[in-house]
mmCIF file of C-alpha atoms and ligand atoms in Angstrom:
data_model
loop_
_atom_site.group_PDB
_atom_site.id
_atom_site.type_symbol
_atom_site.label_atom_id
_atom_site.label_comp_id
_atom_site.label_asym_id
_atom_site.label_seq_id
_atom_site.Cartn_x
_atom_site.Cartn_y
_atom_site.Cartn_z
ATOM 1 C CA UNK H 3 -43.313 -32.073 20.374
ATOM 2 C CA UNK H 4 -40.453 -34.069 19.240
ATOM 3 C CA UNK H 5 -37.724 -31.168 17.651
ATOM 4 C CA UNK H 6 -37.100 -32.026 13.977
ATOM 5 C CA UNK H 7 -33.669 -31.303 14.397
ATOM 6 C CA UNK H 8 -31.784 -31.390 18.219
ATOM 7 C CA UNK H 9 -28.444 -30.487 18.971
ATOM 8 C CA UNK H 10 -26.897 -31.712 22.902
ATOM 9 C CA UNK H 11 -23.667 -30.239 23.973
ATOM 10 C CA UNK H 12 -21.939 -30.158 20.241
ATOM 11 C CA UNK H 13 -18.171 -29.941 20.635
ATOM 12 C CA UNK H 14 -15.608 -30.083 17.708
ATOM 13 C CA UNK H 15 -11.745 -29.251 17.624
ATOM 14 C CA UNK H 16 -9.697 -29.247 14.536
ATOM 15 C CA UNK H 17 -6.292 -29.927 16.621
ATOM 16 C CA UNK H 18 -5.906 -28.544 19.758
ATOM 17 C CA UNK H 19 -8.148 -25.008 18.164
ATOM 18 C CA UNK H 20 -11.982 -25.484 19.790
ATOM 19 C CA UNK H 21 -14.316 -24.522 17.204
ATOM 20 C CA UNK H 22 -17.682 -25.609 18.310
ATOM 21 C CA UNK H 23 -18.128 -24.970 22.088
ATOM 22 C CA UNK H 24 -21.235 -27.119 23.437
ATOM 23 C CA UNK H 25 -23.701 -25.925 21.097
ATOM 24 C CA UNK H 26 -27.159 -26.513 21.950
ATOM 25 C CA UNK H 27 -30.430 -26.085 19.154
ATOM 26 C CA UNK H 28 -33.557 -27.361 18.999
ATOM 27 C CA UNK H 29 -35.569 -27.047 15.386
ATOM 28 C CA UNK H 30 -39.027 -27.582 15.571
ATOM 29 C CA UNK H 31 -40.941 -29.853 12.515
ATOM 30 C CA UNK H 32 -41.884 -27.334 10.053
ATOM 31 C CA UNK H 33 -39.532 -24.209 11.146
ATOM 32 C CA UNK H 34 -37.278 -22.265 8.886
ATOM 33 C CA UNK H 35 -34.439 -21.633 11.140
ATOM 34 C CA UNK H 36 -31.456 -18.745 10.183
ATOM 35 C CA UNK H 37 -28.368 -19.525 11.534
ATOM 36 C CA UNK H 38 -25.964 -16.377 11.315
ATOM 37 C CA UNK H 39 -23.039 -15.396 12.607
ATOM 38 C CA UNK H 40 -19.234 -13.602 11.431
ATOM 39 C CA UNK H 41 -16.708 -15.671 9.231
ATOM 40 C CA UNK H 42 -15.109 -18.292 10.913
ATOM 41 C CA UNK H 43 -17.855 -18.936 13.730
ATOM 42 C CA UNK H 44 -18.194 -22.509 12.947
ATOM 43 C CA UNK H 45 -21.380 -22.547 10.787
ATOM 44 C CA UNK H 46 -20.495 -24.749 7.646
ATOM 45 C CA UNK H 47 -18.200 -26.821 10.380
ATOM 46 C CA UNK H 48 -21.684 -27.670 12.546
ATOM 47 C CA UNK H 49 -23.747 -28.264 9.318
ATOM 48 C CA UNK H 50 -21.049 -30.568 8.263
ATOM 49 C CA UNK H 51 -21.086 -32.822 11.479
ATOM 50 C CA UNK H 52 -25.400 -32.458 10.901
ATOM 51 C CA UNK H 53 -24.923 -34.156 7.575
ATOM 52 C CA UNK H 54 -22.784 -36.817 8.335
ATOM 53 C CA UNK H 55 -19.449 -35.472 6.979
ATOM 54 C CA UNK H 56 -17.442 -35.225 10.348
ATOM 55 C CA UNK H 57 -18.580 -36.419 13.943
ATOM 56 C CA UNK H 58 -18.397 -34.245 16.799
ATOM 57 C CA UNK H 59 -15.798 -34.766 19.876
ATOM 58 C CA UNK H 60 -18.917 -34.457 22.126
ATOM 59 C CA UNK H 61 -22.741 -34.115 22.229
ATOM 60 C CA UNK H 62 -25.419 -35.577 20.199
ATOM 61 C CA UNK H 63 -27.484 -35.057 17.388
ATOM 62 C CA UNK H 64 -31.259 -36.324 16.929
ATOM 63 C CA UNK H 65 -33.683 -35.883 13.660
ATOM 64 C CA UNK H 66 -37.244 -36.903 15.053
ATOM 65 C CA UNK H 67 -35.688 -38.113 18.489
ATOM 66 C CA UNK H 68 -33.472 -40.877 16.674
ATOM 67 C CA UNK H 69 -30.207 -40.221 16.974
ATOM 68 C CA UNK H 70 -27.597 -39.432 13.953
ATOM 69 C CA UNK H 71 -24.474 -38.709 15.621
ATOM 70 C CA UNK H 72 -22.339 -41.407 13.734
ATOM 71 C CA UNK H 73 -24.466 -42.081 11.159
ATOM 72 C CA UNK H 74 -22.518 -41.738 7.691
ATOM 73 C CA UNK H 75 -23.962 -39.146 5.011
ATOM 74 C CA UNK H 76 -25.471 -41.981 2.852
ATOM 75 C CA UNK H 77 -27.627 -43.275 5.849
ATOM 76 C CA UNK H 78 -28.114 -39.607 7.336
ATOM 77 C CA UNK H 79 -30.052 -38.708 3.637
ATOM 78 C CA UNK H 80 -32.091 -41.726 3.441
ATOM 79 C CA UNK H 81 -33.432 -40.597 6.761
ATOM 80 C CA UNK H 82 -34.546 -37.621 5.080
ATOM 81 C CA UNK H 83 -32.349 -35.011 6.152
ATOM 82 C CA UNK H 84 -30.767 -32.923 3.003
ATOM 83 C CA UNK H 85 -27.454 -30.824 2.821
ATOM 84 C CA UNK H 86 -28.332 -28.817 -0.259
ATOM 85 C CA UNK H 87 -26.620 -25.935 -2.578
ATOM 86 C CA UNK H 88 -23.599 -27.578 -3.065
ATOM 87 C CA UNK H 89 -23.206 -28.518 -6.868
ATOM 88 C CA UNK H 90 -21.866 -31.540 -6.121
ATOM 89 C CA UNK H 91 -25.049 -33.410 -6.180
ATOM 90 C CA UNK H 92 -26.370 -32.682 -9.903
ATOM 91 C CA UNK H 93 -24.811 -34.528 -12.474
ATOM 92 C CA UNK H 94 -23.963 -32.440 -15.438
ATOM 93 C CA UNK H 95 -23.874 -34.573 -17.890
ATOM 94 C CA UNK H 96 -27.075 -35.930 -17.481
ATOM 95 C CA UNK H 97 -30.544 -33.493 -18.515
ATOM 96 C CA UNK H 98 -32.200 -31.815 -15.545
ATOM 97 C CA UNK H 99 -35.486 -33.806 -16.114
ATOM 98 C CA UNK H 100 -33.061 -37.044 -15.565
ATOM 99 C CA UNK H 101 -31.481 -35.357 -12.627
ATOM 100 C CA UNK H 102 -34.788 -34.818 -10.936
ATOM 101 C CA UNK H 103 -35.370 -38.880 -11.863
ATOM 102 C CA UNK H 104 -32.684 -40.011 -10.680
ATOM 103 C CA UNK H 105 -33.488 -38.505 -7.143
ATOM 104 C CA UNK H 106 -36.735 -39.319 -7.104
ATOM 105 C CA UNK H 107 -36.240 -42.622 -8.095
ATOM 106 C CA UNK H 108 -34.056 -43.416 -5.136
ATOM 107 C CA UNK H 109 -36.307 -42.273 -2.962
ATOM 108 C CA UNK H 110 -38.770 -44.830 -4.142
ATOM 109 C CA UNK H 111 -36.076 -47.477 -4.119
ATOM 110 C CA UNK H 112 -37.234 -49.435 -1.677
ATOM 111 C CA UNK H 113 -40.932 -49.219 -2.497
ATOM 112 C CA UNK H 114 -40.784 -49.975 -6.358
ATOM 113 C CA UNK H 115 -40.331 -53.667 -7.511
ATOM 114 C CA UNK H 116 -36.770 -54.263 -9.376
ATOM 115 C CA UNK H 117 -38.314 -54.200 -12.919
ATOM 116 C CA UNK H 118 -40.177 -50.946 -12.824
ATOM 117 C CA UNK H 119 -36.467 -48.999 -12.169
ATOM 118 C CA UNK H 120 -35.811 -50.365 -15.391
ATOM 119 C CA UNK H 121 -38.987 -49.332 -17.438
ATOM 120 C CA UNK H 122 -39.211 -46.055 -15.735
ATOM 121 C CA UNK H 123 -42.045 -45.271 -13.067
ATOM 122 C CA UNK H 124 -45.273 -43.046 -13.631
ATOM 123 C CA UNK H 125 -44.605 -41.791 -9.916
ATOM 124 C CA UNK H 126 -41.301 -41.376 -10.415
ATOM 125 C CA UNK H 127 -41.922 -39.373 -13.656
ATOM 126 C CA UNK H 128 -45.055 -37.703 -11.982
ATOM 127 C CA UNK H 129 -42.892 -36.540 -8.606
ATOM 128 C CA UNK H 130 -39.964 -35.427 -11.167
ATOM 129 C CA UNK H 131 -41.945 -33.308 -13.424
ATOM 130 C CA UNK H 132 -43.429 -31.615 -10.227
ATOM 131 C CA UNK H 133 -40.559 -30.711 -8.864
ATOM 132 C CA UNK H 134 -39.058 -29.503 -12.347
ATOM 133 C CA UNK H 135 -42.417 -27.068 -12.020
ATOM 134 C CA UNK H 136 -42.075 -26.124 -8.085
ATOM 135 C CA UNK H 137 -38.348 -24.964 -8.993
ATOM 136 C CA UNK H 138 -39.454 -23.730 -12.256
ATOM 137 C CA UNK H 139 -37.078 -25.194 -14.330
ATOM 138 C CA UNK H 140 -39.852 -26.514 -16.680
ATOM 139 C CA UNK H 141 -38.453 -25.002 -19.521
ATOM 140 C CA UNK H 142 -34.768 -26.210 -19.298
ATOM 141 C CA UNK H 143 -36.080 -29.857 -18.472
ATOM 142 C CA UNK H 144 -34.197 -31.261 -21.629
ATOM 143 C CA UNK H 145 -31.020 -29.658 -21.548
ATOM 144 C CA UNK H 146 -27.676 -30.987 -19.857
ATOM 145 C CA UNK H 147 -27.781 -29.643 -16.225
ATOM 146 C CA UNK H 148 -23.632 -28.700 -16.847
ATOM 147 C CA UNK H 149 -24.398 -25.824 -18.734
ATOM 148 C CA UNK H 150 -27.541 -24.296 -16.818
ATOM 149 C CA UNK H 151 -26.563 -20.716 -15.283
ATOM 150 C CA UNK H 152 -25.227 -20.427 -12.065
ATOM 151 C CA UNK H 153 -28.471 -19.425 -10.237
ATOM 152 C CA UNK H 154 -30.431 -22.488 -12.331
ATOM 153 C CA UNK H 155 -27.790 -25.337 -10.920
ATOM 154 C CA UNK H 156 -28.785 -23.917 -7.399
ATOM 155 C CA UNK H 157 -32.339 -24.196 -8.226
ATOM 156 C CA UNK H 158 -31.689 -27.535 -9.537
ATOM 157 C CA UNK H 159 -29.635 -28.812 -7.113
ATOM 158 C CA UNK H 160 -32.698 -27.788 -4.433
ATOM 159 C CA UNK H 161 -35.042 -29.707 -6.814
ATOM 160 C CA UNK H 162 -32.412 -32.607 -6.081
ATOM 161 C CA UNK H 163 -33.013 -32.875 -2.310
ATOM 162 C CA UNK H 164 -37.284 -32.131 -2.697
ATOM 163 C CA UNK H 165 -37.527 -34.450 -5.249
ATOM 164 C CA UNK H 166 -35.676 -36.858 -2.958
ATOM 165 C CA UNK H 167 -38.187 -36.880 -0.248
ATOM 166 C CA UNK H 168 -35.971 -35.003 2.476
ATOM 167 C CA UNK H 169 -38.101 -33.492 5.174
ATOM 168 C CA UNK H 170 -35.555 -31.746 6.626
ATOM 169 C CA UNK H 171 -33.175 -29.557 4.348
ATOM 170 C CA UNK H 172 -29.939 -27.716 4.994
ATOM 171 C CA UNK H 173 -28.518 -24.775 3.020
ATOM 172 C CA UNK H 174 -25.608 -23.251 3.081
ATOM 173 C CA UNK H 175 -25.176 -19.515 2.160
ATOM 174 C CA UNK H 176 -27.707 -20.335 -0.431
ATOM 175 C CA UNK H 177 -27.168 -16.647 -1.726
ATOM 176 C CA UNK H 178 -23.476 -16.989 -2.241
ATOM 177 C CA UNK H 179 -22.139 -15.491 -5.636
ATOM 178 C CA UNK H 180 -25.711 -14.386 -7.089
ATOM 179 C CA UNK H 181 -26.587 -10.821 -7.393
ATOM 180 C CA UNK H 182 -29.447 -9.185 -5.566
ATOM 181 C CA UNK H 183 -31.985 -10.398 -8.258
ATOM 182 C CA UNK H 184 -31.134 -13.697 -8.317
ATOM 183 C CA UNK H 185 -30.748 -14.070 -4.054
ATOM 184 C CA UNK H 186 -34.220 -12.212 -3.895
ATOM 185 C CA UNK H 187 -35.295 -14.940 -6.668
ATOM 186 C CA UNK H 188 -33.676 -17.882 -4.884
ATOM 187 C CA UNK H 189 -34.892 -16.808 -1.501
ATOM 188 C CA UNK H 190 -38.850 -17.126 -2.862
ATOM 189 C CA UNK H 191 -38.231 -20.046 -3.921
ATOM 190 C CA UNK H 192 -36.626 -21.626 -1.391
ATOM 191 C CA UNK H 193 -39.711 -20.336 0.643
ATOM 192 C CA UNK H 194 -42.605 -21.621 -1.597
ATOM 193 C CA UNK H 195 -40.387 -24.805 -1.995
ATOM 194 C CA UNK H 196 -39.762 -25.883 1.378
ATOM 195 C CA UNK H 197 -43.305 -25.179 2.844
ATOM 196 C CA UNK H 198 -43.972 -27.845 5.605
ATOM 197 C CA UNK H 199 -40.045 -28.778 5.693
ATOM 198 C CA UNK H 200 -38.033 -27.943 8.355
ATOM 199 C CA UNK H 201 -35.229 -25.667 7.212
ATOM 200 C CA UNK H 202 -31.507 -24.880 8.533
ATOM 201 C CA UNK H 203 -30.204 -21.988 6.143
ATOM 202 C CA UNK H 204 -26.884 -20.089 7.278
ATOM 203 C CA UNK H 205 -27.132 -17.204 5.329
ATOM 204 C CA UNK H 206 -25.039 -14.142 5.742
ATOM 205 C CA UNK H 207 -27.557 -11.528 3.324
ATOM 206 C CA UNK H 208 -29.668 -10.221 6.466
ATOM 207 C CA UNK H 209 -32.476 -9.482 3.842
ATOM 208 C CA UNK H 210 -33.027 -13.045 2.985
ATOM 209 C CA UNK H 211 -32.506 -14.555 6.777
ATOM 210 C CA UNK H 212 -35.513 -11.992 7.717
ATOM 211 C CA UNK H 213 -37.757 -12.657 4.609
ATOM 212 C CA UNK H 214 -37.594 -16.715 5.568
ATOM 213 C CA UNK H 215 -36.672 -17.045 8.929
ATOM 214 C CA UNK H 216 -39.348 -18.061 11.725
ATOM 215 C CA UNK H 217 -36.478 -18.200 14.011
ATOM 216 C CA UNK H 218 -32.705 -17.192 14.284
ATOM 217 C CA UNK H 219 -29.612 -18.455 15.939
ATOM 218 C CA UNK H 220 -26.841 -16.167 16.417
ATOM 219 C CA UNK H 221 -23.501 -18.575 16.533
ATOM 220 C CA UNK H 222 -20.359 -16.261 17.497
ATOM 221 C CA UNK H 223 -16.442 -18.001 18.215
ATOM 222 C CA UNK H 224 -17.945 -21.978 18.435
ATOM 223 C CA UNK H 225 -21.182 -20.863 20.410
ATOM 224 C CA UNK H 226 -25.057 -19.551 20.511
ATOM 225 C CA UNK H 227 -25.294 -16.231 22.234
ATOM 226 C CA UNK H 228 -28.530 -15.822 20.823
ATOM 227 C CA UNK H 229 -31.770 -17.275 19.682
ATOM 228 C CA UNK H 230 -35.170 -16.187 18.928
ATOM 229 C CA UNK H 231 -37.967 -14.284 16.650
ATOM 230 C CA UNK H 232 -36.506 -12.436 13.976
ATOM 231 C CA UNK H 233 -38.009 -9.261 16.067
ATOM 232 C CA UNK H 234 -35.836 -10.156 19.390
ATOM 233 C CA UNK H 235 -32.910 -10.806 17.290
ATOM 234 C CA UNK H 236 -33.061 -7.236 15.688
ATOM 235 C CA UNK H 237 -33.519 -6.086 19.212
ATOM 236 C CA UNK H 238 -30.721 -7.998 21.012
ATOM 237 C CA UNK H 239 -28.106 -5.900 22.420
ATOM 238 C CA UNK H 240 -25.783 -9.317 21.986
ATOM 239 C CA UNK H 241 -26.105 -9.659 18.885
ATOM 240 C CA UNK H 242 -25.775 -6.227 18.222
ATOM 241 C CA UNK H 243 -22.464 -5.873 19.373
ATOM 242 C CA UNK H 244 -20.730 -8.948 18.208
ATOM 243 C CA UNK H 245 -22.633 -8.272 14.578
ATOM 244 C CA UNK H 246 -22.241 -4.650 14.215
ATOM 245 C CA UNK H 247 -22.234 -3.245 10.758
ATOM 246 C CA UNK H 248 -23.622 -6.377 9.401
ATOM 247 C CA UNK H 249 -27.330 -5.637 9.021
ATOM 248 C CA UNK H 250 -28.269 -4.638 12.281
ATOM 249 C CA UNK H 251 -27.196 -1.039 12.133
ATOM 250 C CA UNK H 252 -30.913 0.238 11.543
HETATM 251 N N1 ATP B 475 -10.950 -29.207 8.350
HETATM 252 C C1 ATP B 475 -10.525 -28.176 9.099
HETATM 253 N N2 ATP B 475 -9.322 -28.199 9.708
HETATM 254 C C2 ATP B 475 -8.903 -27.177 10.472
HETATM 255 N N3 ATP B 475 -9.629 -26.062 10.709
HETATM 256 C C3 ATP B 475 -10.817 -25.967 10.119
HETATM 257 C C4 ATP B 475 -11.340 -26.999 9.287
HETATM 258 N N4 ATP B 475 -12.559 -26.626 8.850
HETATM 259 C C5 ATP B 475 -12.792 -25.412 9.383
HETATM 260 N N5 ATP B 475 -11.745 -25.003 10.152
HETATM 261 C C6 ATP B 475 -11.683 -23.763 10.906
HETATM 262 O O1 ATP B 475 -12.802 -23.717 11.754
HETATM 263 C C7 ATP B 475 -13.290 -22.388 11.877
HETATM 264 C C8 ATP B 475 -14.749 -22.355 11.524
HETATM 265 O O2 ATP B 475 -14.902 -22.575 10.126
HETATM 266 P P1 ATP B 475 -16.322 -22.644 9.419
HETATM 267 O O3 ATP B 475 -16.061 -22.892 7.993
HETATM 268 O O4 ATP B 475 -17.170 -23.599 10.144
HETATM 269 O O5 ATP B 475 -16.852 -21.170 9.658
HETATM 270 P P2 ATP B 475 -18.170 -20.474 9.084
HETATM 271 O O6 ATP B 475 -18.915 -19.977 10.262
HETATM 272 O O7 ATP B 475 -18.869 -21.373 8.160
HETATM 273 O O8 ATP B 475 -17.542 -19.234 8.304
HETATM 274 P P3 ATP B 475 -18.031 -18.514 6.934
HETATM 275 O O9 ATP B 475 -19.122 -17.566 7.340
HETATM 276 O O10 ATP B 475 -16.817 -17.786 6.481
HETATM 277 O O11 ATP B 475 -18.469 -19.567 5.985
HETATM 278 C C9 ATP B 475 -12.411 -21.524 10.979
HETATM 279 O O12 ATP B 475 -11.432 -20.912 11.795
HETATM 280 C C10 ATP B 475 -11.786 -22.517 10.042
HETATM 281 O O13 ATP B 475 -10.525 -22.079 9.621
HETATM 282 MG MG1 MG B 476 -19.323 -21.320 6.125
#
């Protein structure tokens, strides 16, 4: 099968500091992937050259065996691929119902004739008010998306990047700054949501990566010392030392 997602020999130096040391990760169609490791490992740096944001010194990366490598974000989304949880996609000013239109509708872009963008489309509408549901934000769909709680801009923001089409989605620490609640909250939904996406989540609450994850990569000082089942991860001695008193101490 042809990996959602593949990494080839990723290497990326800020200066003459290596931070990304020939990482390697293949992400099959439809898996929920964990990627974990300590502070500093290089996470949000590899999800950043995923998306578009930087390009790698060397390697290559694919989505459905085409390659992205030095694609720029703009062209990387249209492909499908979504960098979600970062707040910088909703627009506050406008009401969450709009925000979900306004994503949907540019996903239909190039399949809608000019003059239904103007008079608003019923599967536009019909795709938007789905979404609003699947993130359950129904009953805030009128009110400016700036002041929605903390924990609601998160879900909307997610609602952004479904209701745009992307097949493959990638969250960063989608957890960060909620209490346990709200992460167990955001964690359902993020698996009910993305069922039949593929999903890259670095995640650093080991409750969450084992409630979602089908598979988990283990990224320590720029590389992947470990990859596998939630089970084997648990299990790996590896892991277990580089990650102690994270988690794993059971
Ligand atoms: N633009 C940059 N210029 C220089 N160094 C950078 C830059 N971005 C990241 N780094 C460094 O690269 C290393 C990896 O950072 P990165 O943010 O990818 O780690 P991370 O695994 O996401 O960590 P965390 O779990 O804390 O989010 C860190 O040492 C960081 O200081
Ligand atoms: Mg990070």
């Amino acid at each position: 099968m042809i990996p959602a997602l593949a990494l080839y020999g990723i290497e990326k130096r800020f200066g003459s500091t290596r931070i990304l040391r020939g990482v390697d990760l293949a992400i099959q169609p439809g898996e929920r992937h964990a990627l974990i490791g300590p502070n500093g490992a290089g996470k949000s740096t590899l999800f950043n050259l995923i998306a578009g944001g930087a390009r790698p010194n060397a390697g290559r990366i694919d989505l459905f065996g085409a390659e992205i490598t030095r694609l720029a974000p703009a062209a990387i989304t249209r492909r499908g691929l979504a960098r979600s949880f970062q707040s910088t996609s909703v627009f506050t000013r406008l009401s969450v119902f709009d925000n979900l239109r306004c994503a949907a509708m540019l996903a239909e872009r190039d399949r809608t004739r000019w003059w239904q963008r103007f008079s608003g489309s019923p599967t536009v509408d019909a795709r938007a008010a789905q979404v609003l549901d699947a993130v359950g934000l129904t009953e805030r769909r009128h009110v400016q998306a700036g002041t929605l709680s903390y924990a609601e801009q998160r879900a909307l923001d997610l609602g952004i990047a479904l209701a745009g089409g992307a097949h493959t989605l990638l969250l960063d620490e989608p957890t960060a700054g909620m209490n346990r609640a709200e992460a167990a909250r955001t964690i359902e939904l993020i698996r009910e949501t993305t069922a039949g996406r593929t999903l890259l989540m670095v995640e650093h609450d080991m409750d969450a990566v084992f409630a979602i994850a089908d598979r988990i990569s283990v990224l320590v000082q720029g590389r992947i010392i470990a990859s596998g089942t939630p089970a084997a991860i648990r299990a790996d001695e590896t892991v277990r030392a580089a990650y102690l008193g994270e988690g794993f101490g059971t």
